[in-house]
Amino acid sequence: MKPSKRILVVDDEKTILLSLAYALKADGVDVITCNKAEWAEKALQNYYFDVVITDLRLSKTEDNEGMKILEMTKKKHPNSKVIVMTAYGSEELQKKIRTLGADRYFDKPVDLDLLIQAIEQLGVPMKRNAPTNR
């Protein structure tokens, strides 16, 4: 079955990528992960994503590469929804991110239940696979 929805997760911390990829796994949803801004940009050039979840800082520098991903997403795919998350948030930063078109903002650590709820509110049904006990 071809996934009907696609989510891109961008974060430089591999443990966050793995945990989000697992947590967001749902019927009819394809979750793609990238740990570098360049790879995320390439993915955005080649595919449409219903939701893009990006960390604000993707390197150990002060650069906010997530803003570039937010801007690129909204320019290339205006209907895509963008969720920005950061461990370095402030009220001023949150306002700037909203001005650039982010649909949701989360401070890290992100509550997975709230993130899944936000994704559903943004139009991606997260019908979970039933866990198998083997």
XYZ file of C-alpha atoms in Angstrom:
134
model
C 0.000 0.000 0.000
C 1.337 3.403 -1.002
C 1.489 5.845 1.923
C -1.107 8.577 1.570
C 0.752 11.049 3.804
C 4.432 11.911 4.139
C 6.284 13.453 7.120
C 9.852 14.797 7.043
C 11.728 14.914 10.363
C 14.946 16.968 10.477
C 17.226 16.904 13.522
C 20.976 16.555 13.993
C 20.544 14.243 16.998
C 20.221 10.674 15.744
C 18.454 9.476 18.909
C 15.712 12.054 18.341
C 15.397 11.013 14.691
C 15.094 7.347 15.625
C 12.602 7.941 18.409
C 10.422 10.241 16.284
C 10.541 7.893 13.298
C 9.325 5.093 15.575
C 6.751 7.206 17.437
C 5.257 8.647 14.233
C 4.998 5.317 12.437
C 1.376 4.910 11.448
C -0.767 3.249 8.787
C -0.598 5.210 5.533
C 2.165 7.531 6.760
C 5.713 7.531 5.405
C 8.254 9.094 7.796
C 11.515 10.304 6.224
C 14.378 11.468 8.463
C 17.375 13.711 7.744
C 20.160 14.744 10.094
C 21.610 17.480 7.860
C 20.031 20.601 6.394
C 21.404 19.816 2.911
C 19.693 16.418 2.893
C 16.426 17.950 4.036
C 16.652 20.544 1.271
C 17.261 17.801 -1.295
C 14.268 15.830 0.024
C 12.089 18.958 -0.224
C 13.199 19.484 -3.825
C 12.216 15.931 -4.761
C 9.105 15.205 -2.670
C 6.009 16.803 -1.234
C 5.638 16.440 2.533
C 2.348 16.963 4.336
C 4.220 17.868 7.523
C 7.842 18.939 8.045
C 9.170 18.742 11.606
C 12.489 20.518 11.971
C 14.838 21.353 14.775
C 15.896 24.978 14.741
C 19.621 24.318 15.205
C 21.002 21.526 13.062
C 24.637 21.946 13.900
C 26.594 22.780 16.991
C 26.732 26.439 15.930
C 24.404 29.336 16.663
C 22.925 29.098 13.134
C 19.208 28.562 12.929
C 19.196 26.289 9.878
C 15.669 25.197 10.710
C 14.455 28.647 9.655
C 15.971 28.082 6.209
C 14.135 24.744 5.991
C 10.916 26.444 7.129
C 11.285 29.157 4.472
C 12.182 26.657 1.740
C 9.222 24.435 2.625
C 6.731 27.306 2.544
C 8.174 28.634 -0.734
C 8.290 25.299 -2.572
C 5.237 23.646 -0.959
C 2.908 26.340 0.446
C 0.392 23.711 1.573
C 2.928 21.786 3.664
C 2.611 22.267 7.401
C 5.760 23.010 9.399
C 6.479 22.247 13.040
C 9.609 23.824 14.523
C 11.184 22.503 17.704
C 14.134 23.820 19.666
C 15.950 23.568 22.952
C 16.950 27.240 22.618
C 13.566 28.912 22.423
C 12.409 32.337 23.448
C 9.231 34.341 23.003
C 10.958 36.528 20.403
C 12.137 33.481 18.452
C 8.692 31.917 18.602
C 7.163 35.099 17.114
C 9.753 35.162 14.318
C 9.122 31.503 13.474
C 5.360 32.120 13.347
C 5.942 35.152 11.088
C 7.917 32.925 8.697
C 4.921 30.583 8.470
C 5.456 27.828 11.047
C 2.216 26.101 11.947
C 3.374 24.862 15.368
C 6.276 25.469 17.735
C 7.571 23.171 20.477
C 10.275 23.582 23.078
C 12.454 20.513 23.578
C 12.038 18.035 25.013
C 8.873 17.579 22.983
C 5.919 15.749 24.511
C 5.212 12.998 21.945
C 1.487 12.913 22.674
C 1.226 16.667 22.033
C 3.315 16.340 18.863
C 1.103 13.546 17.520
C -1.982 15.574 18.420
C -0.545 18.589 16.530
C 0.208 16.429 13.471
C -3.372 15.150 13.485
C -4.699 18.722 13.793
C -2.566 19.611 10.765
C -4.326 16.965 8.674
C -2.296 13.773 9.006
C -4.302 10.980 10.655
C -1.997 8.995 12.929
C -3.805 5.653 12.913
C -1.408 3.564 14.935
C -0.386 0.018 14.115
C -1.449 -2.344 16.886
C 1.632 -3.555 18.778
C 2.369 -7.240 18.442
C 3.315 -9.244 21.502
C 5.670 -12.013 20.448
